Short mmCIF file of C-alpha atoms in Angstrom, two decimals:
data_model
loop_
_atom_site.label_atom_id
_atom_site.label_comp_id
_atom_site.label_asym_id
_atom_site.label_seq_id
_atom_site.Cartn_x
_atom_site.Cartn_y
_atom_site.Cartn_z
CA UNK A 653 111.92 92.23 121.49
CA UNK A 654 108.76 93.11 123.54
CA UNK A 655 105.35 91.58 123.56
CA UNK A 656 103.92 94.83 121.48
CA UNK A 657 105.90 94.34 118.24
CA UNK A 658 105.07 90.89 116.28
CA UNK A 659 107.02 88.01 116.35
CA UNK A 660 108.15 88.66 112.68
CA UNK A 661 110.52 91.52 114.57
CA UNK A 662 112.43 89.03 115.85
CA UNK A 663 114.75 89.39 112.71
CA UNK A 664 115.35 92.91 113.49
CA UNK A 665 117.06 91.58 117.05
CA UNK A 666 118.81 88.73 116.73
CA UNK A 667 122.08 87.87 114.31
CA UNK A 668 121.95 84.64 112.14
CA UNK A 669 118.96 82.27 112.55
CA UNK A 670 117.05 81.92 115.90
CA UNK A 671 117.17 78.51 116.94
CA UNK A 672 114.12 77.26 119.11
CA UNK A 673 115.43 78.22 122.36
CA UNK A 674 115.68 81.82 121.14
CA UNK A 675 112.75 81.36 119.60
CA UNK A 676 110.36 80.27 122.99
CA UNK A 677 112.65 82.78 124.88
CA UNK A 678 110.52 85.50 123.16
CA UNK A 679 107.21 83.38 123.23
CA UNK A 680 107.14 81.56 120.65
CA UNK A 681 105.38 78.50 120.69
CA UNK A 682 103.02 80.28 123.26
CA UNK A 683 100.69 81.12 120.61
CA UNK A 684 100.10 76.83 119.75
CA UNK A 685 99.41 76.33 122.95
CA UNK A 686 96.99 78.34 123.06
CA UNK A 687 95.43 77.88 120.12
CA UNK A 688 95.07 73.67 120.66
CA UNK A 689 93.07 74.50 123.95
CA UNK A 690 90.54 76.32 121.48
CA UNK A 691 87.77 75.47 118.87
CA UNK A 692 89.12 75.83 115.36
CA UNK A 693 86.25 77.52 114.22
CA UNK A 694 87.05 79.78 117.33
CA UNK A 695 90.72 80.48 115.72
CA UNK A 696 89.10 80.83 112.66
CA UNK A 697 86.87 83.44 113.39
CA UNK A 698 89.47 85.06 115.41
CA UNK A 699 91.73 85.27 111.99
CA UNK A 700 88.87 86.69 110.56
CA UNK A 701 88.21 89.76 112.88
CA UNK A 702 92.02 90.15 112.64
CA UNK A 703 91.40 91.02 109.03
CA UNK A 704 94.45 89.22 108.22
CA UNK A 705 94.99 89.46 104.39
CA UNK A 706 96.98 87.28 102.41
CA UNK A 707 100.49 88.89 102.15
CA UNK A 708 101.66 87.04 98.98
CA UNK A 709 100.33 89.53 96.74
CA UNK A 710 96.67 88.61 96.27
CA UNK A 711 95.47 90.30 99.95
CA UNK A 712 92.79 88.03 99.87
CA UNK A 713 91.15 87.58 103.69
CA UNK A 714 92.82 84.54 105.24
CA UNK A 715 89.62 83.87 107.83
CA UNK A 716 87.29 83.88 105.03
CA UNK A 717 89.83 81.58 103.08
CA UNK A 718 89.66 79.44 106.21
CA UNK A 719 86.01 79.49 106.47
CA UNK A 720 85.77 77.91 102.90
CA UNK A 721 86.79 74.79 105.22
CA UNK A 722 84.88 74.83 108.47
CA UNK A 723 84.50 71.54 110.24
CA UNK A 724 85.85 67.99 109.77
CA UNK A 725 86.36 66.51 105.86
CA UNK A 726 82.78 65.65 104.73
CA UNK A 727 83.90 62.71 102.77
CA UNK A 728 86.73 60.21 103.91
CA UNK A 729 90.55 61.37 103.54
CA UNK A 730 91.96 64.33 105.07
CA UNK A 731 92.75 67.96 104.78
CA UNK A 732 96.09 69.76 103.60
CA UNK A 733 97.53 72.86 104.42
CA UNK A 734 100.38 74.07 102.14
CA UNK A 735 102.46 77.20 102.52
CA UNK A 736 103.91 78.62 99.15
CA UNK A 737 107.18 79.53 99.65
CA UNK A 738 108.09 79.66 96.18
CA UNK A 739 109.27 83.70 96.17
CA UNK A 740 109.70 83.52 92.04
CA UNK A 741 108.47 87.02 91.60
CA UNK A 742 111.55 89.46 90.33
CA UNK A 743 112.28 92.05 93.18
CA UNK A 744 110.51 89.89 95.30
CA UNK A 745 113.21 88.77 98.55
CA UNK A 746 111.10 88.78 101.52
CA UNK A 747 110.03 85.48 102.49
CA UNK A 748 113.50 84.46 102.14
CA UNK A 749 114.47 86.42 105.46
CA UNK A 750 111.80 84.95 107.18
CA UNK A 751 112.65 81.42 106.50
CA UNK A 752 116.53 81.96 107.09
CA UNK A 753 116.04 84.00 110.05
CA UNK A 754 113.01 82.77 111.97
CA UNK A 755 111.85 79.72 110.73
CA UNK A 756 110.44 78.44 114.24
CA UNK A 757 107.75 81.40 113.58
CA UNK A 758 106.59 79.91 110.04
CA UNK A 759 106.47 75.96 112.19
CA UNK A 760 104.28 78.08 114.72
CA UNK A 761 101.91 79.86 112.32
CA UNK A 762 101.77 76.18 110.45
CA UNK A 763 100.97 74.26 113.30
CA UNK A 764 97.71 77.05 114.25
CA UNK A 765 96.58 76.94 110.14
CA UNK A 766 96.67 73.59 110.22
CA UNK A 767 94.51 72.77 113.44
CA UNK A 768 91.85 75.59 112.57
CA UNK A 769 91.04 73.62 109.11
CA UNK A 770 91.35 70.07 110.67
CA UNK A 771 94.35 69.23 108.60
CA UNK A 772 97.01 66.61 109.69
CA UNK A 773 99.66 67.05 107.36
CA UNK A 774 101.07 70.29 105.65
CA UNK A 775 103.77 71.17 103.44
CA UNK A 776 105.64 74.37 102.54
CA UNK A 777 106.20 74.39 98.67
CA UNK A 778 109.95 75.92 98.22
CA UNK A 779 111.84 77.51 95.93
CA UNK A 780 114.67 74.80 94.90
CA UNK A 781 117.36 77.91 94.09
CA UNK A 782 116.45 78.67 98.56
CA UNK A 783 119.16 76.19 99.87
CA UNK A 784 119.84 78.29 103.28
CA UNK A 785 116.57 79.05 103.88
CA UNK A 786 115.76 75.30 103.70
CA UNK A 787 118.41 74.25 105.67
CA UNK A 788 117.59 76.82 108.16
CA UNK A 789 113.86 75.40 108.00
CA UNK A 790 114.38 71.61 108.24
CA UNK A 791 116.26 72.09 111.07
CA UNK A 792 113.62 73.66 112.42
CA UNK A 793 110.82 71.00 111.52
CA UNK A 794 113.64 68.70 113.13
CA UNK A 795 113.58 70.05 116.18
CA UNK A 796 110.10 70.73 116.55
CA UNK A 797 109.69 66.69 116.13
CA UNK A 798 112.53 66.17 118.91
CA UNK A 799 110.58 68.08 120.77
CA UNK A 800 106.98 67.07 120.21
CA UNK A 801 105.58 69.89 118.53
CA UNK A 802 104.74 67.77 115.37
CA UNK A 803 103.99 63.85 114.49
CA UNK A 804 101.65 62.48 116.76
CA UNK A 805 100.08 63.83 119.69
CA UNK A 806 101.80 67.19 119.34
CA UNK A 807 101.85 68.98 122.55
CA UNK A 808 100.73 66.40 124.51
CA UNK A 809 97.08 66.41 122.90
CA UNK A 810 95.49 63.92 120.45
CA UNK A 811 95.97 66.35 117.67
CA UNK A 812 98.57 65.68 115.02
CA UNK A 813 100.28 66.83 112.51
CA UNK A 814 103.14 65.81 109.80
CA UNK A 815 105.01 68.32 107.99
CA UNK A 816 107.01 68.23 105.39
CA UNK A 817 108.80 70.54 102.43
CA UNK A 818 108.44 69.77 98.82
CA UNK A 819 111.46 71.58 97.56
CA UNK A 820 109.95 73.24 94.04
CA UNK A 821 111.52 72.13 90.37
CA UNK A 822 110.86 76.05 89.50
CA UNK A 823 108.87 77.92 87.04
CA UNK A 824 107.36 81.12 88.04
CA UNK A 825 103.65 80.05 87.04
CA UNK A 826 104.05 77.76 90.53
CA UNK A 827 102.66 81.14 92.56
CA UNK A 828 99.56 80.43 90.61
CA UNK A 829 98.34 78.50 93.73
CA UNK A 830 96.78 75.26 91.74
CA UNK A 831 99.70 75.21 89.54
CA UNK A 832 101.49 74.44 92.98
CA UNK A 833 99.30 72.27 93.66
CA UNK A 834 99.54 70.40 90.45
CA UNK A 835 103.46 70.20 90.84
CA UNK A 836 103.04 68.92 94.35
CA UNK A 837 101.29 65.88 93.07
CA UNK A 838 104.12 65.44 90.15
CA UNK A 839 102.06 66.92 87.35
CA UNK A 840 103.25 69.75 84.91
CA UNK A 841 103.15 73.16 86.93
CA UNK A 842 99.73 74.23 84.97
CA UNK A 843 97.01 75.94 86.28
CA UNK A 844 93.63 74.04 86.62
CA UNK A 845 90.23 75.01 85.71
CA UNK A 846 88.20 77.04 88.00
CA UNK A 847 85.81 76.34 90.43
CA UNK A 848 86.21 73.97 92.18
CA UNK A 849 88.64 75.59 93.82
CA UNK A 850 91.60 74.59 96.33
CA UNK A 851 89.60 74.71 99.61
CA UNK A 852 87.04 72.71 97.95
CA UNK A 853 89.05 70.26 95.42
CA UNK A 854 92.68 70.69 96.00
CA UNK A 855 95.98 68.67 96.43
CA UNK A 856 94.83 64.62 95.47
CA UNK A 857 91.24 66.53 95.19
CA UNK A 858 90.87 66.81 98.65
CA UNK A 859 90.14 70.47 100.35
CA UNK A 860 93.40 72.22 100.51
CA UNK A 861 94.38 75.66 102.09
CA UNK A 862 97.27 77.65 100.31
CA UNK A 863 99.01 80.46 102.34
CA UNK A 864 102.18 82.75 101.67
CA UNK A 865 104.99 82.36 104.21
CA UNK A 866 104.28 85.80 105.34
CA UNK A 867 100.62 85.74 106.06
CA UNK A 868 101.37 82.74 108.44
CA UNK A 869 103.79 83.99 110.17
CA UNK A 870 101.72 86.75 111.19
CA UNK A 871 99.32 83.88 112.72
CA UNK A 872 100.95 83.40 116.43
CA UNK A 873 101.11 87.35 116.83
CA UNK A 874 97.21 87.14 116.44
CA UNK A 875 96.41 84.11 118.76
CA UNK A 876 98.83 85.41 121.55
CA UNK A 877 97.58 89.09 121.42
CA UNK A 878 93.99 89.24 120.45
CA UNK A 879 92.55 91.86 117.59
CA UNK A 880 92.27 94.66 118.93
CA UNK A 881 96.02 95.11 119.31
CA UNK A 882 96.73 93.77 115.19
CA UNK A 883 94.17 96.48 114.28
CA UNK A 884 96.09 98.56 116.03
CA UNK A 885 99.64 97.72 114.23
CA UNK A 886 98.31 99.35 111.18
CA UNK A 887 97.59 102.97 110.02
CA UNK A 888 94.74 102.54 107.92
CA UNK A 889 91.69 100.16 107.06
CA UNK A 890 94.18 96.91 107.23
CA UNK A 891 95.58 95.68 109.97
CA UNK A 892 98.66 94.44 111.14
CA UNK A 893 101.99 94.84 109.88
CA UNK A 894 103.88 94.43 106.42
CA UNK A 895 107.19 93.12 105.09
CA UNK A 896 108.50 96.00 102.53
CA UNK A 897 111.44 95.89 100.37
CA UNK A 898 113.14 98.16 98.35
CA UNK A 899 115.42 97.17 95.75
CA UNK A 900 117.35 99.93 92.91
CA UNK A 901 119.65 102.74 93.84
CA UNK A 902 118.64 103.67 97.18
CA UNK A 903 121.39 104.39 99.59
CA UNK A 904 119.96 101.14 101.88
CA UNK A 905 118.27 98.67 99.60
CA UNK A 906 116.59 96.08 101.90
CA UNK A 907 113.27 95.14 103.72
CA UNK A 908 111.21 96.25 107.14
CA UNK A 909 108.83 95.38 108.62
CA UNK A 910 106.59 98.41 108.95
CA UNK A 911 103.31 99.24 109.80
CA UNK A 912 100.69 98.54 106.89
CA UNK A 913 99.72 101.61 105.64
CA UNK A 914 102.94 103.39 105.35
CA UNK A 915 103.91 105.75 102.72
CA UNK A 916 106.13 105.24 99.46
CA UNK A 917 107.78 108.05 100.59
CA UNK A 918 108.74 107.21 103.92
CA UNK A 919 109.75 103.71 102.76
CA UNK A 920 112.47 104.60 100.21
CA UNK A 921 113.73 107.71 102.21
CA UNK A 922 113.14 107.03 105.94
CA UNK A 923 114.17 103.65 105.38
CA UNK A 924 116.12 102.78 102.12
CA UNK A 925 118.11 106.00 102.90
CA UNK A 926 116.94 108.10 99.75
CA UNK A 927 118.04 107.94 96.35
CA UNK A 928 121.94 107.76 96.05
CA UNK A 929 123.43 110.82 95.10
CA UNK A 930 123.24 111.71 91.17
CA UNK A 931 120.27 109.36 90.49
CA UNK A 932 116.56 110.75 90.56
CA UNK A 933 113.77 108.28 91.10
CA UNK A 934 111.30 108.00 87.78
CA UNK A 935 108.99 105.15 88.77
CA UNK A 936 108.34 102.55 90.56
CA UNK A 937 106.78 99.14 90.66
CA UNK A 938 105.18 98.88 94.33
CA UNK A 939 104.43 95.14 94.57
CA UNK A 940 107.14 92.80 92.19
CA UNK A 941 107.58 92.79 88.40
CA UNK A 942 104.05 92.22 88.17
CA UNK A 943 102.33 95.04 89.33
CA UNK A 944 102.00 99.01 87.31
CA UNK A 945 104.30 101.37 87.83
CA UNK A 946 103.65 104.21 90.17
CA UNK A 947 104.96 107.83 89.70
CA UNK A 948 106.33 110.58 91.51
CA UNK A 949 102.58 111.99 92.20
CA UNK A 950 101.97 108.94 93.99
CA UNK A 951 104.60 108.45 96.69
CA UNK A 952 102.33 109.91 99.59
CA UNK A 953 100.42 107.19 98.95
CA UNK A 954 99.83 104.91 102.20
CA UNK A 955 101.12 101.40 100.75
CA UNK A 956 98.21 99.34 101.38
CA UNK A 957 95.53 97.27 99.19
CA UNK A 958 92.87 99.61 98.50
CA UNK A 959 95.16 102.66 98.62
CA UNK A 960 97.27 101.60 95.75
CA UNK A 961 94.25 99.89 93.92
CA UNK A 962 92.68 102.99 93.65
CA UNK A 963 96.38 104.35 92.39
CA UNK A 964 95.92 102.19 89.22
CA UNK A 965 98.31 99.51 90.23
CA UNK A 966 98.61 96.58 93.23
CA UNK A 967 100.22 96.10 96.41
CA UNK A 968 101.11 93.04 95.45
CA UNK A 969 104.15 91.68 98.13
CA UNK A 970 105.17 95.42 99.00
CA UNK A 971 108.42 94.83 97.43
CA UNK A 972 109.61 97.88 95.21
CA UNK A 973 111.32 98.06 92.61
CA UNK A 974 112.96 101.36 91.69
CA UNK A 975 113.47 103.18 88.33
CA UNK A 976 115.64 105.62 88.31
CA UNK A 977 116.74 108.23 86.00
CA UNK A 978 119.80 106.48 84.40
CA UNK A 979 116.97 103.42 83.47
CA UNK A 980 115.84 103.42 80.24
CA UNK A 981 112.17 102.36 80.62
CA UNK A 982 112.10 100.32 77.16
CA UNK A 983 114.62 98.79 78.34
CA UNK A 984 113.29 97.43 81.71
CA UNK A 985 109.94 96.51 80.10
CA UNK A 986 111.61 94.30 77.54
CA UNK A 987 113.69 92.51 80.51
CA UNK A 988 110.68 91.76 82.02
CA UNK A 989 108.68 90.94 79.12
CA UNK A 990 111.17 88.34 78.53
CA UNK A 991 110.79 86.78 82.06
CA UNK A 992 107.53 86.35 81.96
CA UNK A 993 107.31 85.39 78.21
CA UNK A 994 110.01 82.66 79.34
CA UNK A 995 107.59 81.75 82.38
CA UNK A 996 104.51 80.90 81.03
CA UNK A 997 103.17 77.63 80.99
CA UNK A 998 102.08 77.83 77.49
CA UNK A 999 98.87 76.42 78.22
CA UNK A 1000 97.09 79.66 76.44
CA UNK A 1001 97.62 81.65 73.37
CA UNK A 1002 97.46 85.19 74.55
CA UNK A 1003 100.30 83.81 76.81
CA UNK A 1004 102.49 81.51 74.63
CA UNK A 1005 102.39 83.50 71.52
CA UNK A 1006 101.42 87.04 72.66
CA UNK A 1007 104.05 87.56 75.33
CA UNK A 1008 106.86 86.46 73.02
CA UNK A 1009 105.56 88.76 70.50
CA UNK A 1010 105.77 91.92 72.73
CA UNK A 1011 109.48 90.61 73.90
CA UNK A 1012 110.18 91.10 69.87
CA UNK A 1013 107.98 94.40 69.49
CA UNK A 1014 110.40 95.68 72.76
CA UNK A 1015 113.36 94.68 71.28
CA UNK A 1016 112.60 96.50 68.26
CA UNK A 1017 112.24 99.81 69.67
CA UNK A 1018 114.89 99.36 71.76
CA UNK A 1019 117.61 98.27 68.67
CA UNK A 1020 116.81 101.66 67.27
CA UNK A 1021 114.54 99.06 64.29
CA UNK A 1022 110.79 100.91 65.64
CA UNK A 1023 108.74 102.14 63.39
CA UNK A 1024 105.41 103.88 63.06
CA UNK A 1025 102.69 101.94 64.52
CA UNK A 1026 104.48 99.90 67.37
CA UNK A 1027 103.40 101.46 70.15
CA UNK A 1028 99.31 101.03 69.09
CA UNK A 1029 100.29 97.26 68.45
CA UNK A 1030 101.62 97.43 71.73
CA UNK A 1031 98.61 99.45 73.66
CA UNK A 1032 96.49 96.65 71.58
CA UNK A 1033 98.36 93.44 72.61
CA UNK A 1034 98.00 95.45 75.86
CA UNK A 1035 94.66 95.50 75.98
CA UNK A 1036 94.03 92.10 74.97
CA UNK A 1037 96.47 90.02 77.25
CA UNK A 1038 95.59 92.26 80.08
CA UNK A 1039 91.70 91.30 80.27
CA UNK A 1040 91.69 88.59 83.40
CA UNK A 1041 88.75 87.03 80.93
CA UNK A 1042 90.92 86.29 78.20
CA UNK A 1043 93.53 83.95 79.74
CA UNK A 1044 93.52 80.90 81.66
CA UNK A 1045 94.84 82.13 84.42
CA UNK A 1046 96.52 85.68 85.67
CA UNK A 1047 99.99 85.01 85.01
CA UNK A 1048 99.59 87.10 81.44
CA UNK A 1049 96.94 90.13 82.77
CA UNK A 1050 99.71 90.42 85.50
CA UNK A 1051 102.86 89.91 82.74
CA UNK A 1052 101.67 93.02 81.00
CA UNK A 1053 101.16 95.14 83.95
CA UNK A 1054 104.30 96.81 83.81
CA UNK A 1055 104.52 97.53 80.07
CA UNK A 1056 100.93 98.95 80.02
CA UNK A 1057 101.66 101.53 82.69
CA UNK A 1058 104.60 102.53 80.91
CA UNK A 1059 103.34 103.63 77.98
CA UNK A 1060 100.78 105.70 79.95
CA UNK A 1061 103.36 107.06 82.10
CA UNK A 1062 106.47 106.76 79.79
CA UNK A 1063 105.63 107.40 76.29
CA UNK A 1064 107.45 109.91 75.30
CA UNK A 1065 110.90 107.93 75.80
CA UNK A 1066 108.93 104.93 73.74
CA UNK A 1067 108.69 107.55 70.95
CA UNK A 1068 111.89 109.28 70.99
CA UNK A 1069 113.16 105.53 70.56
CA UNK A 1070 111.45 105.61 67.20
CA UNK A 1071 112.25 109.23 66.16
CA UNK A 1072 115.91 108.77 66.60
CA UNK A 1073 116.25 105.43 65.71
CA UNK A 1074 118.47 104.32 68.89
CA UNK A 1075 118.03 104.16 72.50
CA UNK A 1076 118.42 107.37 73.86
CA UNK A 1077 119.80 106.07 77.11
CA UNK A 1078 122.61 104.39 75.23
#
């Protein structure tokens, strides 16, 4: 791998998981050294003109998240960095690879976070079902201690650092960032009331940064390289690059990473290889289960924040999931109605009650049992669970994403559900 591409590339290269002598023989661990030697409002401005965005879905600026914690704790205790490495969103795979495969890289990116906001100890939050990926990534943190790169004094400075990983119990609500936070401590995985927020009031109320795996390991590509050349990774108004996926019948289901900006199109046929033969893509959901489905019209889109905002829909972790023509939309809906029914922390009613009543409203139409009417309940409960005002959190506004878009885009197979009385796919 050259010094042009980012570090994430390294997956692309090497076969199995790069151990830490791999790892430094293609710079890594350059980037920390670097980045002790400097100011951390310095590496937190330099973040900032990066225009790094959060890559778990949100896309929220990770200087300006940074910034929320400029300068030494004001009152006594520390500072906490903690990367969510959860990955419970369906279709959602990438963060896997990158803790499997290049672990040293998330260490690196860790290490840089955690000296820009003045924290000494950090902990990546992860997914219990990920046993590779966390053996692959404590062997990692081991090594890094053997060597000095974490504890006390890492790199020979008076900086230090402990980290550790919390491996998660589960629940899907845990990417809500303070419902981490919450199971961190022990507590029921429930989101908390807004402000104060993390940066401010975070894990054991002190201020608290929460990244993605991703975003940070696009951190040491940044420090080593300077701006100017992760503006130029990208093809648009964002910079950098971006982890896609495509999962469904596509000849070469998988992930890349890509320059931001790239089209739908040239994702699933550049890359996945094109539909397989005999199947015609319908839809897609660009971002996880939790984002609205795109359409044929839209896959010379450029897959990046504000282009696929503007689309109707979200970005979300660049992760597609395919529909194709063999898929019967009602079908797919209620499967993922019933995830997210089953996921919610049932602090809410929209939530609790309203997501278990479109699971049953789905199921209906799809058991040939539909009748006249269903589909305005559904645009209604729609409507309702979908406002981000009327629920605690967004785990319901983003549960109904899917469904909503679907009977914009799909209604007529909703209806000929209730006409025939059967699924037509069946």
């Amino acid at each position: 791998m050259d010094d042009t591409r980012p570090l994430i590339g390294i997956i692309d290269t090497v076969g199995g998981a790069v151990d830490r002598l791999a790892y430094e023989s293609h710079g890594g661990y350059e980037a920390v050294r670097k980045a002790l030697g400097m100011e951390p409002d310095d590496i937190i401005d330099l973040v900032t003109e990066a225009n790094l965005r959060g890559r778990g879905g949100a896309g929220f600026g990770t200087g300006m998240k940074w910034g929320f914690t400029r300068g030494p704790a004001r009152t006594p205790g520390g500072k906490y960095l903690v990367c969510n490495a959860d990955e419970m969103e369906p279709g959602t795979f990438k963060d896997r690879y990158l803790l499997e495969y290049n672990p040293h890289l998330l260490v690196e990116g860790m290490i840089v976070a955690a000296h820009a906001i003045h924290a000494e100890t950090a902990y990546v939050f992860l997914r219990g079902e990920y046993h590779e990926p966390f053996r692959e990534l404590q062997k990692a943190i081991d090594d890094a201690y053997a060597q000095g790169y974490l504890g006390r004094g890492i790199f020979g400075t008076d900086i230090n650092l402990e980290l550790r990983i919390h491996r998660s119990a589960g629940r899907y609500i845990c990417g809500e960032e303070t419902a981490l936070l919450n199971a961190l401590e022990g507590k029921r995985a429930q989101p908390r009331q807004k402000p104060p927020f993390p940066p401010a009031s975070g894990a054991w109320g002190r201020p608290t940064i929460v990244n993605n795996v991703e975003t940070l390991c696009n951190v040491p590509g940044i420090i080593r390289n300077g701006t100017d050349w992760y503006h130029a990774l990208g093809r648009g108004d964002d910079a950098g690059t971006k982890i896609y996926g495509v999962s469904g019948r596509v000849n070469k289901p998988g992930l890349w990473e890509l320059p931001i900006g790239t089209t739908i199109r040239e994702i699933i046929e550049e890359h996945g290889g094109g539909m397989r033969e005999g199947y015609k893509l319908r839809g897609l959901l660009p971002g996880g289960a939790s984002t609205d489905f795109l359409v044929e019209e839209h896959l010379d889109l450029a897959m990046d924040y504000g282009t696929i905002q503007k689309a109707g829909s979200r970005m979300g972790t660049g992760t597609m999931i395919l529909m194709d023509d063999s898929i019967c939309p009602v079908d797919m809906c209620r499967n993922l109605e019933h995830f997210f029914a089953q996921e919610s922390c049932g602090f809410c009613t929209p939530c609790r009650e309203g997501l278990p009543w479109v699971e049953e409203l789905l199921i209906e139409i799809e058991e040939g049992r539909g009748k006249e009417g269903d589909l305005e309940l559904l645009d209604r409960n729609a409507m309702f669970i979908g406002g981000v005002t009327n629920t605690f959190c967004l785990h319901a506004p983003g549960a109904i994403e899917p469904l909503a878009s679907a009977l914009r885009y799909f209604r007529d197979d909703f209806e000929e559900h209730i006409r025939q009385g059967k699924c037509p796919y069946r």
